[in-house]
Amino acid sequence: MAYDLITMGRIGVDLYPLQTGVPLPQVTSFGKFLGGSATNVAVAAARLGRRTAVITRTGDDPFGTYLHEALKDFGVDDRWVTPVPGLPTPVTFCEVFPPDDFPLYFYRLPKAPDLEIDAHELDLDAIRDARVFWVTGTGLSEEPSRTATIAALAHRAKSGTTVFDLDWRPMFWNDPDAARPFYEEALRHTTVAVGNLDEVKVATGVREPHAAARALLDAGVELAVVKQGPKGVLAVNREGASAEVPPLPVNVLNGLGAGDAFGGSLVHGLLAGWDLEKTMRHANAAGAIVASRLECSSAMPAPGEIEAAVTAGAVK
């Protein structure tokens, strides 16, 4: 049976302070969670009842073992999660200063194992057969992951729904101009592009939401989703349909992971055949729910929680 969703990209261990409003030098206790954007999207979709798997790599160490156990607990297939001898499993710390300051500190040196995904080791038939395939911009930042990502996209050849999460992380690149050619190549092979205002500017050179959406459509996608922060989300498809949905009111505890919850719910809505507005409202609600919680992966909402937030018009 084909997967509903296969994601490809980052994985790691999130070590988040259990104290809010406290800088890292003064934090005394942390919680350990499964992390990594592509992995969290797979977890979010699995929480909504979808059959998911992730393609990524870990260190051959206890943190790598923990990630396999966590994936299984979340119902995400880990068959394509393989160890890289000699490289440590990445760890990410954050600081939690609600409502809008969450500095991230990535420990991915000398190199993150998830950037060692090799094209020759991909199960291209499974990638082609998945109903949705999801890749990220970080996967384009270094070889061999860059070649593997493009090879997977080219083999899939826009069968089903192929999502490019623009996922711009400046610390993984020398400069935006170096990234743009690889983003343009990935966009040629994808049907859906998702990104915030900074990310769409990296991909297209344009930051104004409607112009950026048009630029993404011109680059080859069928659906452009532009996240506008406090202004909500804009979605425009090639047929001319559009939806601009405001965010849900929420008391933010930790904004990290909200975008991954949005992504998992977006996939769920696309698979369900919902119209653009319903899909965006539910994705916004999923993101808001996770923003109200400390952790990312284990905070991903169930369908009933999302429905309740949509009905209430707020996260309570």
PDB file of C-alpha atoms in Angstrom:
ATOM      1  CA  MET A   1       0.000   0.000   0.000  1.00  0.00           C
ATOM      2  CA  ALA A   2       1.362   3.435  -0.952  1.00  0.00           C
ATOM      3  CA  TYR A   3       2.039   5.957   1.767  1.00  0.00           C
ATOM      4  CA  ASP A   4      -0.194   8.980   2.163  1.00  0.00           C
ATOM      5  CA  LEU A   5       2.918  11.043   2.851  1.00  0.00           C
ATOM      6  CA  ILE A   6       6.669  10.599   2.632  1.00  0.00           C
ATOM      7  CA  THR A   7       8.809  13.461   3.876  1.00  0.00           C
ATOM      8  CA  MET A   8      12.536  13.910   3.329  1.00  0.00           C
ATOM      9  CA  GLY A   9      14.810  16.149   5.381  1.00  0.00           C
ATOM     10  CA  ARG A  10      15.883  17.122   8.878  1.00  0.00           C
ATOM     11  CA  ILE A  11      15.715  15.087  12.041  1.00  0.00           C
ATOM     12  CA  GLY A  12      17.238  15.713  15.437  1.00  0.00           C
ATOM     13  CA  VAL A  13      16.693  16.006  19.151  1.00  0.00           C
ATOM     14  CA  ASP A  14      15.049  19.165  20.475  1.00  0.00           C
ATOM     15  CA  LEU A  15      16.176  20.120  23.978  1.00  0.00           C
ATOM     16  CA  TYR A  16      13.712  22.778  25.093  1.00  0.00           C
ATOM     17  CA  PRO A  17      13.838  24.673  28.401  1.00  0.00           C
ATOM     18  CA  LEU A  18      11.155  23.751  30.864  1.00  0.00           C
ATOM     19  CA  GLN A  19      11.347  27.355  32.094  1.00  0.00           C
ATOM     20  CA  THR A  20       9.943  30.203  30.019  1.00  0.00           C
ATOM     21  CA  GLY A  21      11.420  33.671  29.901  1.00  0.00           C
ATOM     22  CA  VAL A  22      14.786  32.381  31.103  1.00  0.00           C
ATOM     23  CA  PRO A  23      17.968  32.689  28.980  1.00  0.00           C
ATOM     24  CA  LEU A  24      19.920  29.507  28.331  1.00  0.00           C
ATOM     25  CA  PRO A  25      22.783  30.296  30.752  1.00  0.00           C
ATOM     26  CA  GLN A  26      20.261  30.292  33.600  1.00  0.00           C
ATOM     27  CA  VAL A  27      18.076  27.370  32.489  1.00  0.00           C
ATOM     28  CA  THR A  28      18.347  24.368  34.819  1.00  0.00           C
ATOM     29  CA  SER A  29      15.986  21.829  33.234  1.00  0.00           C
ATOM     30  CA  PHE A  30      15.157  20.725  29.703  1.00  0.00           C
ATOM     31  CA  GLY A  31      12.700  18.425  27.976  1.00  0.00           C
ATOM     32  CA  LYS A  32      13.861  16.064  25.212  1.00  0.00           C
ATOM     33  CA  PHE A  33      11.709  15.796  22.070  1.00  0.00           C
ATOM     34  CA  LEU A  34      11.827  14.446  18.536  1.00  0.00           C
ATOM     35  CA  GLY A  35      12.572  17.347  16.196  1.00  0.00           C
ATOM     36  CA  GLY A  36      13.380  18.390  12.646  1.00  0.00           C
ATOM     37  CA  SER A  37      10.962  20.104  10.284  1.00  0.00           C
ATOM     38  CA  ALA A  38      10.349  17.339   7.740  1.00  0.00           C
ATOM     39  CA  THR A  39      10.052  14.781  10.524  1.00  0.00           C
ATOM     40  CA  ASN A  40       7.568  16.905  12.453  1.00  0.00           C
ATOM     41  CA  VAL A  41       5.382  17.244   9.350  1.00  0.00           C
ATOM     42  CA  ALA A  42       5.236  13.442   9.099  1.00  0.00           C
ATOM     43  CA  VAL A  43       4.300  13.246  12.795  1.00  0.00           C
ATOM     44  CA  ALA A  44       1.596  15.904  12.370  1.00  0.00           C
ATOM     45  CA  ALA A  45       0.010  14.067   9.433  1.00  0.00           C
ATOM     46  CA  ALA A  46       0.206  10.736  11.267  1.00  0.00           C
ATOM     47  CA  ARG A  47      -1.651  12.317  14.189  1.00  0.00           C
ATOM     48  CA  LEU A  48      -4.427  13.125  11.681  1.00  0.00           C
ATOM     49  CA  GLY A  49      -4.682   9.484  10.626  1.00  0.00           C
ATOM     50  CA  ARG A  50      -2.389   9.487   7.614  1.00  0.00           C
ATOM     51  CA  ARG A  51       0.099   6.716   6.774  1.00  0.00           C
ATOM     52  CA  THR A  52       3.462   8.455   6.826  1.00  0.00           C
ATOM     53  CA  ALA A  53       7.182   7.792   6.577  1.00  0.00           C
ATOM     54  CA  VAL A  54      10.311   9.934   6.679  1.00  0.00           C
ATOM     55  CA  ILE A  55      13.573   9.683   4.729  1.00  0.00           C
ATOM     56  CA  THR A  56      16.450  10.954   6.845  1.00  0.00           C
ATOM     57  CA  ARG A  57      19.622   9.940   8.687  1.00  0.00           C
ATOM     58  CA  THR A  58      20.828  10.038  12.286  1.00  0.00           C
ATOM     59  CA  GLY A  59      24.053   9.452  14.133  1.00  0.00           C
ATOM     60  CA  ASP A  60      24.899   5.919  15.221  1.00  0.00           C
ATOM     61  CA  ASP A  61      24.456   6.877  18.855  1.00  0.00           C
ATOM     62  CA  PRO A  62      21.914   6.812  21.722  1.00  0.00           C
ATOM     63  CA  PHE A  63      20.145   9.928  20.450  1.00  0.00           C
ATOM     64  CA  GLY A  64      19.691   8.158  17.116  1.00  0.00           C
ATOM     65  CA  THR A  65      18.146   5.205  18.942  1.00  0.00           C
ATOM     66  CA  TYR A  66      15.820   7.595  20.766  1.00  0.00           C
ATOM     67  CA  LEU A  67      14.625   9.101  17.463  1.00  0.00           C
ATOM     68  CA  HIS A  68      13.739   5.672  16.069  1.00  0.00           C
ATOM     69  CA  GLU A  69      11.767   4.882  19.211  1.00  0.00           C
ATOM     70  CA  ALA A  70       9.970   8.230  19.075  1.00  0.00           C
ATOM     71  CA  LEU A  71       9.050   7.814  15.404  1.00  0.00           C
ATOM     72  CA  LYS A  72       7.530   4.416  16.107  1.00  0.00           C
ATOM     73  CA  ASP A  73       5.603   5.816  19.070  1.00  0.00           C
ATOM     74  CA  PHE A  74       4.152   8.521  16.788  1.00  0.00           C
ATOM     75  CA  GLY A  75       3.191   5.971  14.118  1.00  0.00           C
ATOM     76  CA  VAL A  76       5.724   7.192  11.539  1.00  0.00           C
ATOM     77  CA  ASP A  77       7.498   4.500   9.500  1.00  0.00           C
ATOM     78  CA  ASP A  78      11.258   4.673  10.172  1.00  0.00           C
ATOM     79  CA  ARG A  79      12.442   2.167   7.545  1.00  0.00           C
ATOM     80  CA  TRP A  80      14.331   4.897   5.634  1.00  0.00           C
ATOM     81  CA  VAL A  81      15.989   6.386   8.713  1.00  0.00           C
ATOM     82  CA  THR A  82      19.573   5.133   8.645  1.00  0.00           C
ATOM     83  CA  PRO A  83      22.682   5.816  10.750  1.00  0.00           C
ATOM     84  CA  VAL A  84      25.827   7.617   9.595  1.00  0.00           C
ATOM     85  CA  PRO A  85      28.899   6.326  11.455  1.00  0.00           C
ATOM     86  CA  GLY A  86      31.145   9.076  12.775  1.00  0.00           C
ATOM     87  CA  LEU A  87      28.577  11.881  12.776  1.00  0.00           C
ATOM     88  CA  PRO A  88      26.563  12.787  15.886  1.00  0.00           C
ATOM     89  CA  THR A  89      22.788  13.058  15.886  1.00  0.00           C
ATOM     90  CA  PRO A  90      21.965  16.784  15.737  1.00  0.00           C
ATOM     91  CA  VAL A  91      20.737  18.584  18.837  1.00  0.00           C
ATOM     92  CA  THR A  92      18.780  21.843  18.825  1.00  0.00           C
ATOM     93  CA  PHE A  93      18.317  24.160  21.787  1.00  0.00           C
ATOM     94  CA  CYS A  94      15.931  27.081  21.958  1.00  0.00           C
ATOM     95  CA  GLU A  95      15.092  29.900  24.326  1.00  0.00           C
ATOM     96  CA  VAL A  96      11.434  30.549  25.099  1.00  0.00           C
ATOM     97  CA  PHE A  97      10.414  34.176  25.402  1.00  0.00           C
ATOM     98  CA  PRO A  98       6.680  34.357  24.591  1.00  0.00           C
ATOM     99  CA  PRO A  99       4.934  35.605  22.596  1.00  0.00           C
ATOM    100  CA  ASP A 100       7.347  36.062  19.688  1.00  0.00           C
ATOM    101  CA  ASP A 101      11.003  35.460  20.567  1.00  0.00           C
ATOM    102  CA  PHE A 102      12.290  31.891  20.278  1.00  0.00           C
ATOM    103  CA  PRO A 103      16.005  31.890  19.363  1.00  0.00           C
ATOM    104  CA  LEU A 104      17.243  28.583  17.958  1.00  0.00           C
ATOM    105  CA  TYR A 105      20.705  27.110  18.380  1.00  0.00           C
ATOM    106  CA  PHE A 106      21.510  24.282  15.961  1.00  0.00           C
ATOM    107  CA  TYR A 107      24.308  21.850  16.825  1.00  0.00           C
ATOM    108  CA  ARG A 108      24.874  20.180  13.443  1.00  0.00           C
ATOM    109  CA  LEU A 109      28.667  20.058  13.176  1.00  0.00           C
ATOM    110  CA  PRO A 110      30.882  18.784  11.693  1.00  0.00           C
ATOM    111  CA  LYS A 111      27.918  17.859   9.480  1.00  0.00           C
ATOM    112  CA  ALA A 112      24.359  16.763  10.098  1.00  0.00           C
ATOM    113  CA  PRO A 113      23.668  13.136   9.157  1.00  0.00           C
ATOM    114  CA  ASP A 114      20.439  14.181   7.390  1.00  0.00           C
ATOM    115  CA  LEU A 115      22.615  15.973   4.816  1.00  0.00           C
ATOM    116  CA  GLU A 116      24.235  12.615   4.016  1.00  0.00           C
ATOM    117  CA  ILE A 117      21.124  11.253   2.280  1.00  0.00           C
ATOM    118  CA  ASP A 118      22.432   9.665  -0.916  1.00  0.00           C
ATOM    119  CA  ALA A 119      20.514   9.431  -4.189  1.00  0.00           C
ATOM    120  CA  HIS A 120      21.727   5.876  -4.752  1.00  0.00           C
ATOM    121  CA  GLU A 121      20.072   4.712  -1.547  1.00  0.00           C
ATOM    122  CA  LEU A 122      16.604   6.159  -2.216  1.00  0.00           C
ATOM    123  CA  ASP A 123      13.561   3.944  -2.702  1.00  0.00           C
ATOM    124  CA  LEU A 124      12.462   5.843  -5.800  1.00  0.00           C
ATOM    125  CA  ASP A 125       9.457   3.604  -6.449  1.00  0.00           C
ATOM    126  CA  ALA A 126       8.029   4.352  -2.994  1.00  0.00           C
ATOM    127  CA  ILE A 127       8.701   8.068  -3.483  1.00  0.00           C
ATOM    128  CA  ARG A 128       6.904   8.036  -6.828  1.00  0.00           C
ATOM    129  CA  ASP A 129       3.949   6.067  -5.464  1.00  0.00           C
ATOM    130  CA  ALA A 130       3.324   8.173  -2.331  1.00  0.00           C
ATOM    131  CA  ARG A 131       0.208  10.311  -2.531  1.00  0.00           C
ATOM    132  CA  VAL A 132       2.200  13.269  -1.193  1.00  0.00           C
ATOM    133  CA  PHE A 133       5.971  13.742  -1.211  1.00  0.00           C
ATOM    134  CA  TRP A 134       7.442  16.582   0.881  1.00  0.00           C
ATOM    135  CA  VAL A 135      10.952  18.056   0.633  1.00  0.00           C
ATOM    136  CA  THR A 136      12.610  21.069   2.273  1.00  0.00           C
ATOM    137  CA  GLY A 137      15.006  23.838   1.374  1.00  0.00           C
ATOM    138  CA  THR A 138      17.521  22.676   3.961  1.00  0.00           C
ATOM    139  CA  GLY A 139      17.927  19.466   1.980  1.00  0.00           C
ATOM    140  CA  LEU A 140      19.340  21.551  -0.862  1.00  0.00           C
ATOM    141  CA  SER A 141      22.016  23.237   1.253  1.00  0.00           C
ATOM    142  CA  GLU A 142      24.768  20.596   0.944  1.00  0.00           C
ATOM    143  CA  GLU A 143      25.778  17.495  -0.980  1.00  0.00           C
ATOM    144  CA  PRO A 144      24.915  14.664  -1.262  1.00  0.00           C
ATOM    145  CA  SER A 145      21.485  15.640   0.085  1.00  0.00           C
ATOM    146  CA  ARG A 146      21.090  18.295  -2.635  1.00  0.00           C
ATOM    147  CA  THR A 147      21.526  15.798  -5.467  1.00  0.00           C
ATOM    148  CA  ALA A 148      19.344  13.257  -3.668  1.00  0.00           C
ATOM    149  CA  THR A 149      16.531  15.785  -3.224  1.00  0.00           C
ATOM    150  CA  ILE A 150      16.554  16.842  -6.880  1.00  0.00           C
ATOM    151  CA  ALA A 151      16.827  13.211  -8.031  1.00  0.00           C
ATOM    152  CA  ALA A 152      13.804  12.234  -5.944  1.00  0.00           C
ATOM    153  CA  LEU A 153      11.796  15.158  -7.304  1.00  0.00           C
ATOM    154  CA  ALA A 154      12.786  14.446 -10.899  1.00  0.00           C
ATOM    155  CA  HIS A 155      11.910  10.752 -10.597  1.00  0.00           C
ATOM    156  CA  ARG A 156       8.545  11.573  -9.088  1.00  0.00           C
ATOM    157  CA  ALA A 157       7.882  13.927 -12.024  1.00  0.00           C
ATOM    158  CA  LYS A 158       4.975  15.717 -10.303  1.00  0.00           C
ATOM    159  CA  SER A 159       2.974  12.517  -9.828  1.00  0.00           C
ATOM    160  CA  GLY A 160       0.459  13.020  -7.049  1.00  0.00           C
ATOM    161  CA  THR A 161       1.110  16.053  -4.867  1.00  0.00           C
ATOM    162  CA  THR A 162       4.729  17.128  -4.436  1.00  0.00           C
ATOM    163  CA  VAL A 163       5.346  19.798  -1.800  1.00  0.00           C
ATOM    164  CA  PHE A 164       8.415  22.017  -1.512  1.00  0.00           C
ATOM    165  CA  ASP A 165       8.680  23.544   1.959  1.00  0.00           C
ATOM    166  CA  LEU A 166      10.945  26.516   1.248  1.00  0.00           C
ATOM    167  CA  ASP A 167      12.340  26.195   4.802  1.00  0.00           C
ATOM    168  CA  TRP A 168      14.969  28.953   4.577  1.00  0.00           C
ATOM    169  CA  ARG A 169      17.527  28.643   7.394  1.00  0.00           C
ATOM    170  CA  PRO A 170      20.223  31.269   6.771  1.00  0.00           C
ATOM    171  CA  MET A 171      22.736  29.548   9.037  1.00  0.00           C
ATOM    172  CA  PHE A 172      22.859  26.639   6.571  1.00  0.00           C
ATOM    173  CA  TRP A 173      23.749  28.810   3.547  1.00  0.00           C
ATOM    174  CA  ASN A 174      26.410  31.361   2.650  1.00  0.00           C
ATOM    175  CA  ASP A 175      23.838  33.779   1.214  1.00  0.00           C
ATOM    176  CA  PRO A 176      20.360  33.799  -0.404  1.00  0.00           C
ATOM    177  CA  ASP A 177      21.790  34.278  -3.901  1.00  0.00           C
ATOM    178  CA  ALA A 178      23.625  30.973  -3.568  1.00  0.00           C
ATOM    179  CA  ALA A 179      20.379  29.213  -2.649  1.00  0.00           C
ATOM    180  CA  ARG A 180      18.091  30.630  -5.340  1.00  0.00           C
ATOM    181  CA  PRO A 181      19.246  28.487  -8.322  1.00  0.00           C
ATOM    182  CA  PHE A 182      18.651  25.309  -6.320  1.00  0.00           C
ATOM    183  CA  TYR A 183      15.267  26.559  -5.130  1.00  0.00           C
ATOM    184  CA  GLU A 184      14.310  27.342  -8.728  1.00  0.00           C
ATOM    185  CA  GLU A 185      15.299  23.833  -9.811  1.00  0.00           C
ATOM    186  CA  ALA A 186      13.235  22.254  -7.034  1.00  0.00           C
ATOM    187  CA  LEU A 187      10.211  24.420  -7.901  1.00  0.00           C
ATOM    188  CA  ARG A 188      10.250  23.065 -11.468  1.00  0.00           C
ATOM    189  CA  HIS A 189       9.496  19.599 -10.088  1.00  0.00           C
ATOM    190  CA  THR A 190       6.899  20.452  -7.426  1.00  0.00           C
ATOM    191  CA  THR A 191       3.166  21.086  -7.394  1.00  0.00           C
ATOM    192  CA  VAL A 192       2.863  22.953  -4.068  1.00  0.00           C
ATOM    193  CA  ALA A 193       5.205  25.557  -2.565  1.00  0.00           C
ATOM    194  CA  VAL A 194       4.904  26.637   1.077  1.00  0.00           C
ATOM    195  CA  GLY A 195       6.849  29.428   2.741  1.00  0.00           C
ATOM    196  CA  ASN A 196       6.793  32.555   4.859  1.00  0.00           C
ATOM    197  CA  LEU A 197       7.633  36.023   3.546  1.00  0.00           C
ATOM    198  CA  ASP A 198      11.382  35.667   4.034  1.00  0.00           C
ATOM    199  CA  GLU A 199      11.360  32.255   2.387  1.00  0.00           C
ATOM    200  CA  VAL A 200       9.382  33.292  -0.687  1.00  0.00           C
ATOM    201  CA  LYS A 201      11.801  36.186  -1.183  1.00  0.00           C
ATOM    202  CA  VAL A 202      14.727  33.751  -1.201  1.00  0.00           C
ATOM    203  CA  ALA A 203      12.937  31.556  -3.734  1.00  0.00           C
ATOM    204  CA  THR A 204      11.588  34.275  -6.025  1.00  0.00           C
ATOM    205  CA  GLY A 205      13.218  37.598  -5.144  1.00  0.00           C
ATOM    206  CA  VAL A 206       9.756  38.956  -4.256  1.00  0.00           C
ATOM    207  CA  ARG A 207       8.387  39.550  -0.749  1.00  0.00           C
ATOM    208  CA  GLU A 208       4.937  41.076  -1.336  1.00  0.00           C
ATOM    209  CA  PRO A 209       2.563  38.127  -0.724  1.00  0.00           C
ATOM    210  CA  HIS A 210       0.394  38.295  -3.847  1.00  0.00           C
ATOM    211  CA  ALA A 211       3.354  38.988  -6.119  1.00  0.00           C
ATOM    212  CA  ALA A 212       5.315  36.175  -4.481  1.00  0.00           C
ATOM    213  CA  ALA A 213       2.414  33.757  -4.984  1.00  0.00           C
ATOM    214  CA  ARG A 214       2.287  34.689  -8.669  1.00  0.00           C
ATOM    215  CA  ALA A 215       6.051  34.226  -8.950  1.00  0.00           C
ATOM    216  CA  LEU A 216       5.810  30.749  -7.409  1.00  0.00           C
ATOM    217  CA  LEU A 217       3.054  29.809  -9.863  1.00  0.00           C
ATOM    218  CA  ASP A 218       5.180  31.149 -12.715  1.00  0.00           C
ATOM    219  CA  ALA A 219       8.047  28.969 -11.445  1.00  0.00           C
ATOM    220  CA  GLY A 220       5.937  25.874 -12.105  1.00  0.00           C
ATOM    221  CA  VAL A 221       3.857  25.001  -9.047  1.00  0.00           C
ATOM    222  CA  GLU A 222       0.089  24.473  -9.028  1.00  0.00           C
ATOM    223  CA  LEU A 223      -0.532  25.906  -5.556  1.00  0.00           C
ATOM    224  CA  ALA A 224       1.364  28.659  -3.732  1.00  0.00           C
ATOM    225  CA  VAL A 225       0.926  29.006   0.046  1.00  0.00           C
ATOM    226  CA  VAL A 226       2.407  32.175   1.545  1.00  0.00           C
ATOM    227  CA  LYS A 227       2.438  32.457   5.335  1.00  0.00           C
ATOM    228  CA  GLN A 228       2.162  36.109   6.379  1.00  0.00           C
ATOM    229  CA  GLY A 229       2.663  35.882  10.152  1.00  0.00           C
ATOM    230  CA  PRO A 230       0.105  38.062  11.987  1.00  0.00           C
ATOM    231  CA  LYS A 231      -1.765  38.659   8.710  1.00  0.00           C
ATOM    232  CA  GLY A 232      -2.519  34.953   8.316  1.00  0.00           C
ATOM    233  CA  VAL A 233      -2.005  32.845   5.212  1.00  0.00           C
ATOM    234  CA  LEU A 234      -2.556  33.392   1.493  1.00  0.00           C
ATOM    235  CA  ALA A 235      -3.142  30.463  -0.862  1.00  0.00           C
ATOM    236  CA  VAL A 236      -3.461  30.837  -4.646  1.00  0.00           C
ATOM    237  CA  ASN A 237      -3.770  28.059  -7.215  1.00  0.00           C
ATOM    238  CA  ARG A 238      -3.168  27.974 -10.958  1.00  0.00           C
ATOM    239  CA  GLU A 239      -6.917  27.923 -11.708  1.00  0.00           C
ATOM    240  CA  GLY A 240      -7.240  31.362 -10.127  1.00  0.00           C
ATOM    241  CA  ALA A 241      -8.863  30.316  -6.857  1.00  0.00           C
ATOM    242  CA  SER A 242      -7.490  31.962  -3.739  1.00  0.00           C
ATOM    243  CA  ALA A 243      -8.048  32.107   0.001  1.00  0.00           C
ATOM    244  CA  GLU A 244      -6.667  34.568   2.527  1.00  0.00           C
ATOM    245  CA  VAL A 245      -7.321  33.373   6.063  1.00  0.00           C
ATOM    246  CA  PRO A 246      -6.481  35.297   9.255  1.00  0.00           C
ATOM    247  CA  PRO A 247      -4.668  33.596  12.130  1.00  0.00           C
ATOM    248  CA  LEU A 248      -6.551  32.225  15.123  1.00  0.00           C
ATOM    249  CA  PRO A 249      -6.190  34.118  18.405  1.00  0.00           C
ATOM    250  CA  VAL A 250      -3.892  32.162  20.712  1.00  0.00           C
ATOM    251  CA  ASN A 251      -1.812  32.687  23.826  1.00  0.00           C
ATOM    252  CA  VAL A 252       1.585  31.722  22.418  1.00  0.00           C
ATOM    253  CA  LEU A 253       3.887  29.656  24.588  1.00  0.00           C
ATOM    254  CA  ASN A 254       6.375  28.478  21.929  1.00  0.00           C
ATOM    255  CA  GLY A 255       5.983  29.358  18.257  1.00  0.00           C
ATOM    256  CA  LEU A 256       8.455  26.703  17.113  1.00  0.00           C
ATOM    257  CA  GLY A 257       6.736  23.742  15.462  1.00  0.00           C
ATOM    258  CA  ALA A 258       3.631  25.692  14.482  1.00  0.00           C
ATOM    259  CA  GLY A 259       4.707  25.684  10.844  1.00  0.00           C
ATOM    260  CA  ASP A 260       5.187  21.914  10.895  1.00  0.00           C
ATOM    261  CA  ALA A 261       1.702  21.407  12.351  1.00  0.00           C
ATOM    262  CA  PHE A 262       0.421  23.698   9.593  1.00  0.00           C
ATOM    263  CA  GLY A 263       2.215  21.484   7.065  1.00  0.00           C
ATOM    264  CA  GLY A 264       0.788  18.228   8.370  1.00  0.00           C
ATOM    265  CA  SER A 265      -2.714  19.652   8.332  1.00  0.00           C
ATOM    266  CA  LEU A 266      -2.154  21.113   4.852  1.00  0.00           C
ATOM    267  CA  VAL A 267      -1.267  17.631   3.609  1.00  0.00           C
ATOM    268  CA  HIS A 268      -4.348  16.204   5.304  1.00  0.00           C
ATOM    269  CA  GLY A 269      -6.607  18.805   3.657  1.00  0.00           C
ATOM    270  CA  LEU A 270      -5.092  18.248   0.223  1.00  0.00           C
ATOM    271  CA  LEU A 271      -5.549  14.494   0.533  1.00  0.00           C
ATOM    272  CA  ALA A 272      -9.128  14.969   1.718  1.00  0.00           C
ATOM    273  CA  GLY A 273      -9.934  17.144  -1.304  1.00  0.00           C
ATOM    274  CA  TRP A 274     -11.013  20.135   0.785  1.00  0.00           C
ATOM    275  CA  ASP A 275     -11.359  23.554  -0.822  1.00  0.00           C
ATOM    276  CA  LEU A 276      -8.617  26.118  -0.252  1.00  0.00           C
ATOM    277  CA  GLU A 277     -10.340  28.060   2.497  1.00  0.00           C
ATOM    278  CA  LYS A 278     -11.199  25.012   4.602  1.00  0.00           C
ATOM    279  CA  THR A 279      -7.691  23.627   4.137  1.00  0.00           C
ATOM    280  CA  MET A 280      -6.078  26.891   5.227  1.00  0.00           C
ATOM    281  CA  ARG A 281      -8.421  27.386   8.202  1.00  0.00           C
ATOM    282  CA  HIS A 282      -7.626  23.936   9.535  1.00  0.00           C
ATOM    283  CA  ALA A 283      -3.893  24.340   8.898  1.00  0.00           C
ATOM    284  CA  ASN A 284      -3.910  27.694  10.696  1.00  0.00           C
ATOM    285  CA  ALA A 285      -5.732  26.113  13.628  1.00  0.00           C
ATOM    286  CA  ALA A 286      -3.251  23.240  13.826  1.00  0.00           C
ATOM    287  CA  GLY A 287      -0.351  25.691  13.891  1.00  0.00           C
ATOM    288  CA  ALA A 288      -2.004  27.832  16.555  1.00  0.00           C
ATOM    289  CA  ILE A 289      -2.603  24.829  18.794  1.00  0.00           C
ATOM    290  CA  VAL A 290       1.072  23.856  18.702  1.00  0.00           C
ATOM    291  CA  ALA A 291       2.088  27.481  19.336  1.00  0.00           C
ATOM    292  CA  SER A 292       0.130  27.267  22.597  1.00  0.00           C
ATOM    293  CA  ARG A 293       2.283  24.330  23.766  1.00  0.00           C
ATOM    294  CA  LEU A 294       5.953  23.974  24.682  1.00  0.00           C
ATOM    295  CA  GLU A 295       7.016  21.004  22.588  1.00  0.00           C
ATOM    296  CA  CYS A 296       6.717  20.371  18.827  1.00  0.00           C
ATOM    297  CA  SER A 297       6.313  16.718  17.798  1.00  0.00           C
ATOM    298  CA  SER A 298       4.370  15.524  20.833  1.00  0.00           C
ATOM    299  CA  ALA A 299       2.186  18.653  20.665  1.00  0.00           C
ATOM    300  CA  MET A 300       0.755  17.886  17.226  1.00  0.00           C
ATOM    301  CA  PRO A 301      -3.055  18.072  17.470  1.00  0.00           C
ATOM    302  CA  ALA A 302      -5.648  15.384  16.838  1.00  0.00           C
ATOM    303  CA  PRO A 303      -8.525  16.020  14.392  1.00  0.00           C
ATOM    304  CA  GLY A 304     -11.005  16.821  17.145  1.00  0.00           C
ATOM    305  CA  GLU A 305      -8.735  19.471  18.629  1.00  0.00           C
ATOM    306  CA  ILE A 306      -8.408  21.201  15.268  1.00  0.00           C
ATOM    307  CA  GLU A 307     -12.152  21.079  14.629  1.00  0.00           C
ATOM    308  CA  ALA A 308     -12.815  22.558  18.064  1.00  0.00           C
ATOM    309  CA  ALA A 309     -10.405  25.440  17.431  1.00  0.00           C
ATOM    310  CA  VAL A 310     -11.897  26.148  14.001  1.00  0.00           C
ATOM    311  CA  THR A 311     -15.431  26.119  15.438  1.00  0.00           C
ATOM    312  CA  ALA A 312     -14.472  28.347  18.382  1.00  0.00           C
ATOM    313  CA  GLY A 313     -12.439  30.711  16.205  1.00  0.00           C
ATOM    314  CA  ALA A 314      -9.625  30.618  18.742  1.00  0.00           C
ATOM    315  CA  VAL A 315      -7.377  28.250  20.666  1.00  0.00           C
ATOM    316  CA  LYS A 316      -8.687  27.915  24.220  1.00  0.00           C
TER     317      LYS A 316
END
